[in-house]
Amino acid sequence: MEQLLKRVLNRFEIDGRTICCSVLVGFLCFACSKTVIPPAPSQKTKPYKVFGKWYHPLPDSAGFRQRGIASWYGKDFHGKKTSNGEVYDMNAMTAAHKTLPLGTHVRVRHLENNREIEVRINDRGPFVRGRVIDLTYTGANKLGIVGPGTAPVEVVALGASVWDGASKRKYVPLDYYKGTFTIQVGAFGNRENAERLKLKLGENYKDIQISTYNKGSEVLYRVRVGKFNNLNDAEKNETLLLNSGLKDAFTVAE
């Protein structure tokens, strides 16, 4: 909670003035009732709420172009987790964006000095009106905005980075709705419990698997139902499972 508040406060400095006390009180009341955490990788298409406002991540990055203010965040967050589960590295070429799919590579152009950089989106933010992207220290330094703190930029989505047969990088639009998905309905530390649930589900459902996950300190046996080629089909079946009484069901990407 303390780290979250510090991060929001740092990002809510505008023209040298901090936000007013009434806004801080509102944030504290909201945060005490519900922790504000941007979505984890398995929830990347789910809407999320920060500072009382809902954000809806885009299903794909094709054709995305945006102009606005870029800012940067540095050592206060170095070593902490980002929204996709990675560890934030202030020296890496990554960035935070409120709605682009996590993993999207973007080109950021400084509209005043025409410098350009390419970064990969691995975090959510900045949650300040008018700001469209939060860069690392290294990214901001290359664009020339470390000193002033902010600058007008253009953000163009390139897509997911892949390599062709000639070992050259190319980009394909990143689409969260395509891929392989399944629905997890339970996770157990005891395999016998997982097997019992699998047997019970077998009376009504097909394609039930037990996936083993080693956390280091313990092993979890995850019971999963179905295989789907797109997110829409998976989420429809998730709803059916939830309505049938499997209250822990949720969709995961494989």
XYZ file of C-alpha atoms in Angstrom:
254
model
C 0.000 0.000 0.000
C 2.817 2.392 0.926
C 4.664 1.691 -2.331
C 1.491 2.188 -4.373
C 0.745 5.537 -2.721
C 4.326 6.691 -3.265
C 4.148 5.750 -6.941
C 0.884 7.602 -7.489
C 2.168 10.661 -5.627
C 5.344 10.743 -7.705
C 3.322 10.603 -10.909
C 0.898 13.316 -9.807
C 3.425 16.160 -9.777
C 2.316 18.714 -12.356
C 4.374 21.864 -13.047
C 6.099 21.546 -9.681
C 2.831 21.470 -7.718
C 1.615 18.401 -5.880
C -2.008 17.362 -5.876
C -4.246 18.843 -3.205
C -4.989 17.228 0.157
C -8.611 16.525 -0.705
C -7.502 14.371 -3.630
C -5.062 12.543 -1.372
C -7.788 11.841 1.155
C -10.017 10.522 -1.613
C -7.270 8.243 -2.823
C -6.584 6.909 0.666
C -10.267 6.150 1.247
C -10.497 4.345 -2.066
C -7.241 2.450 -1.573
C -8.214 1.282 1.898
C -11.405 -0.237 0.560
C -9.815 -1.898 -2.460
C -6.171 -2.319 -3.404
C -5.423 -0.696 -6.762
C -3.225 -3.024 -8.792
C -3.007 -2.968 -12.602
C -3.819 -6.301 -14.232
C -1.565 -9.337 -14.060
C -0.606 -11.074 -17.332
C -3.512 -13.546 -17.113
C -5.905 -10.586 -16.785
C -4.367 -8.407 -19.466
C -7.604 -7.779 -21.366
C -9.673 -7.151 -18.237
C -10.692 -3.591 -17.344
C -8.953 -2.238 -14.247
C -9.578 0.678 -11.915
C -7.004 3.192 -10.673
C -7.773 6.314 -8.667
C -11.491 5.853 -9.224
C -11.246 5.611 -13.015
C -11.737 2.532 -15.184
C -9.261 1.682 -17.948
C -9.989 -0.788 -20.748
C -6.875 -2.399 -22.306
C -7.023 -2.676 -26.083
C -7.441 -6.180 -27.550
C -4.755 -5.504 -30.177
C -2.184 -2.889 -31.169
C -2.821 -2.703 -34.925
C -2.831 0.868 -36.252
C -2.408 2.505 -32.844
C -1.026 6.067 -32.909
C -1.216 8.652 -30.126
C 0.159 12.075 -29.227
C 0.524 13.467 -25.742
C 2.992 14.019 -22.925
C 5.705 11.516 -22.001
C 7.154 11.317 -18.494
C 9.587 8.936 -16.826
C 10.040 6.958 -13.614
C 13.353 5.845 -12.168
C 15.164 4.623 -9.074
C 12.185 4.739 -6.696
C 10.677 1.848 -8.649
C 13.873 0.068 -9.694
C 13.647 -3.617 -8.740
C 9.891 -3.584 -8.139
C 7.434 -5.646 -10.172
C 5.721 -4.241 -13.245
C 2.177 -5.040 -14.369
C 3.252 -8.019 -16.479
C 5.220 -9.557 -13.605
C 8.680 -8.506 -14.763
C 11.080 -6.650 -12.493
C 11.324 -2.971 -13.363
C 14.769 -1.987 -14.649
C 15.323 1.760 -14.970
C 18.140 1.054 -17.447
C 16.039 -1.104 -19.790
C 14.140 0.083 -22.856
C 10.639 -0.538 -21.537
C 7.686 1.711 -20.763
C 4.271 1.985 -19.141
C 1.062 2.631 -21.070
C -2.506 2.611 -19.808
C -4.189 0.546 -22.530
C -1.788 -0.920 -25.111
C -1.362 -4.706 -24.891
C 1.516 -5.633 -22.603
C 4.428 -6.776 -24.751
C 3.752 -4.301 -27.569
C 6.812 -2.584 -29.032
C 6.265 1.109 -29.756
C 8.228 3.905 -31.402
C 8.305 7.102 -29.356
C 9.245 10.342 -31.141
C 10.020 13.591 -29.331
C 7.952 16.193 -31.188
C 10.379 19.042 -30.462
C 13.822 17.523 -31.131
C 12.714 14.603 -33.374
C 14.692 12.018 -31.407
C 13.214 8.513 -31.593
C 13.441 5.393 -29.457
C 11.822 1.967 -29.472
C 10.515 0.536 -26.208
C 8.440 -2.432 -25.077
C 5.320 -1.940 -22.951
C 5.543 -3.982 -19.736
C 3.735 -1.773 -17.210
C 0.581 0.310 -16.714
C 0.492 4.097 -16.339
C 1.036 7.026 -16.222
C -2.170 7.889 -14.365
C -1.945 11.640 -14.893
C -4.226 13.610 -17.202
C -2.578 14.327 -20.550
C 0.319 11.918 -20.104
C 0.368 8.997 -22.502
C 3.540 7.033 -21.721
C 5.985 6.584 -18.838
C 9.567 5.844 -19.903
C 12.486 4.388 -17.986
C 15.418 6.609 -17.062
C 17.426 5.290 -20.023
C 14.594 5.804 -22.495
C 13.939 9.306 -21.205
C 17.642 10.131 -21.350
C 17.878 9.070 -24.992
C 14.899 11.268 -25.851
C 16.325 14.183 -23.871
C 13.561 14.557 -21.288
C 15.290 13.577 -18.029
C 15.963 17.213 -17.131
C 12.561 18.745 -17.924
C 10.758 15.598 -16.784
C 8.128 15.645 -19.527
C 7.927 16.287 -23.264
C 5.391 16.115 -26.114
C 5.713 12.853 -28.026
C 4.089 10.671 -30.625
C 3.614 6.983 -29.806
C 3.232 4.520 -32.691
C 2.570 0.833 -32.018
C 4.879 -1.509 -33.935
C 3.479 -4.777 -32.597
C 5.106 -7.877 -31.158
C 8.762 -8.374 -32.034
C 9.583 -11.555 -33.973
C 12.533 -12.788 -36.030
C 12.275 -14.028 -39.607
C 14.437 -16.671 -41.278
C 17.124 -14.121 -42.141
C 17.584 -13.238 -38.456
C 15.999 -9.840 -38.981
C 13.509 -8.330 -36.596
C 9.998 -7.647 -37.795
C 6.744 -6.811 -36.080
C 3.306 -8.353 -36.109
C 0.207 -6.782 -34.522
C -0.169 -8.070 -30.983
C -3.627 -9.561 -30.543
C -4.689 -10.886 -27.147
C -7.720 -12.608 -28.627
C -5.629 -15.099 -30.597
C -3.696 -17.954 -29.040
C -4.375 -20.999 -26.884
C -6.509 -20.636 -23.784
C -7.891 -22.903 -21.086
C -9.966 -22.461 -17.932
C -8.551 -23.169 -14.501
C -11.121 -24.352 -11.968
C -8.939 -25.266 -8.996
C -5.399 -25.567 -7.629
C -4.311 -27.969 -4.885
C -1.205 -28.773 -2.916
C -2.334 -32.408 -2.774
C -2.553 -34.261 -6.086
C -5.274 -36.590 -4.763
C -7.599 -33.610 -4.312
C -6.884 -32.506 -7.882
C -7.603 -36.027 -9.159
C -10.907 -36.108 -7.259
C -12.020 -32.838 -8.840
C -10.956 -34.067 -12.272
C -12.993 -37.243 -11.802
C -16.049 -35.284 -10.692
C -15.780 -32.846 -13.612
C -15.455 -35.774 -16.019
C -19.128 -36.530 -15.482
C -20.096 -33.352 -17.351
C -17.030 -31.998 -19.162
C -14.415 -33.178 -21.641
C -10.705 -32.431 -21.999
C -9.805 -32.024 -18.325
C -6.110 -31.756 -17.500
C -3.987 -31.504 -14.376
C -1.092 -29.080 -14.791
C 1.811 -29.217 -12.331
C 3.363 -25.950 -11.176
C 6.480 -25.906 -8.992
C 6.571 -22.723 -6.899
C 9.870 -23.701 -5.312
C 8.496 -23.954 -1.786
C 5.586 -26.157 -2.878
C 4.033 -27.896 -5.872
C 0.546 -26.979 -7.054
C -1.708 -29.251 -9.092
C -3.929 -27.061 -11.260
C -7.137 -28.505 -12.695
C -8.025 -27.053 -16.089
C -10.917 -27.568 -18.483
C -10.910 -27.292 -22.283
C -8.653 -25.917 -25.007
C -9.712 -22.859 -26.999
C -8.169 -21.081 -29.980
C -9.432 -17.619 -29.072
C -10.210 -15.652 -25.942
C -13.877 -15.082 -26.766
C -14.682 -18.817 -26.797
C -12.708 -19.349 -23.597
C -14.528 -16.563 -21.764
C -17.938 -17.866 -22.876
C -17.095 -21.261 -21.402
C -15.690 -19.612 -18.279
C -19.104 -18.010 -17.750
C -20.824 -21.396 -18.124
C -18.494 -22.943 -15.546
C -19.027 -20.065 -13.115
C -22.791 -20.360 -13.498
C -22.573 -24.097 -12.818
C -21.115 -23.412 -9.380
C -17.364 -23.504 -10.090
C -16.736 -20.115 -8.484
C -12.936 -20.280 -8.839
C -12.985 -20.672 -12.643
C -10.928 -18.196 -14.673
C -9.384 -18.087 -18.147
C -5.626 -18.424 -18.605
C -3.389 -18.197 -21.664
C -1.043 -21.097 -22.338
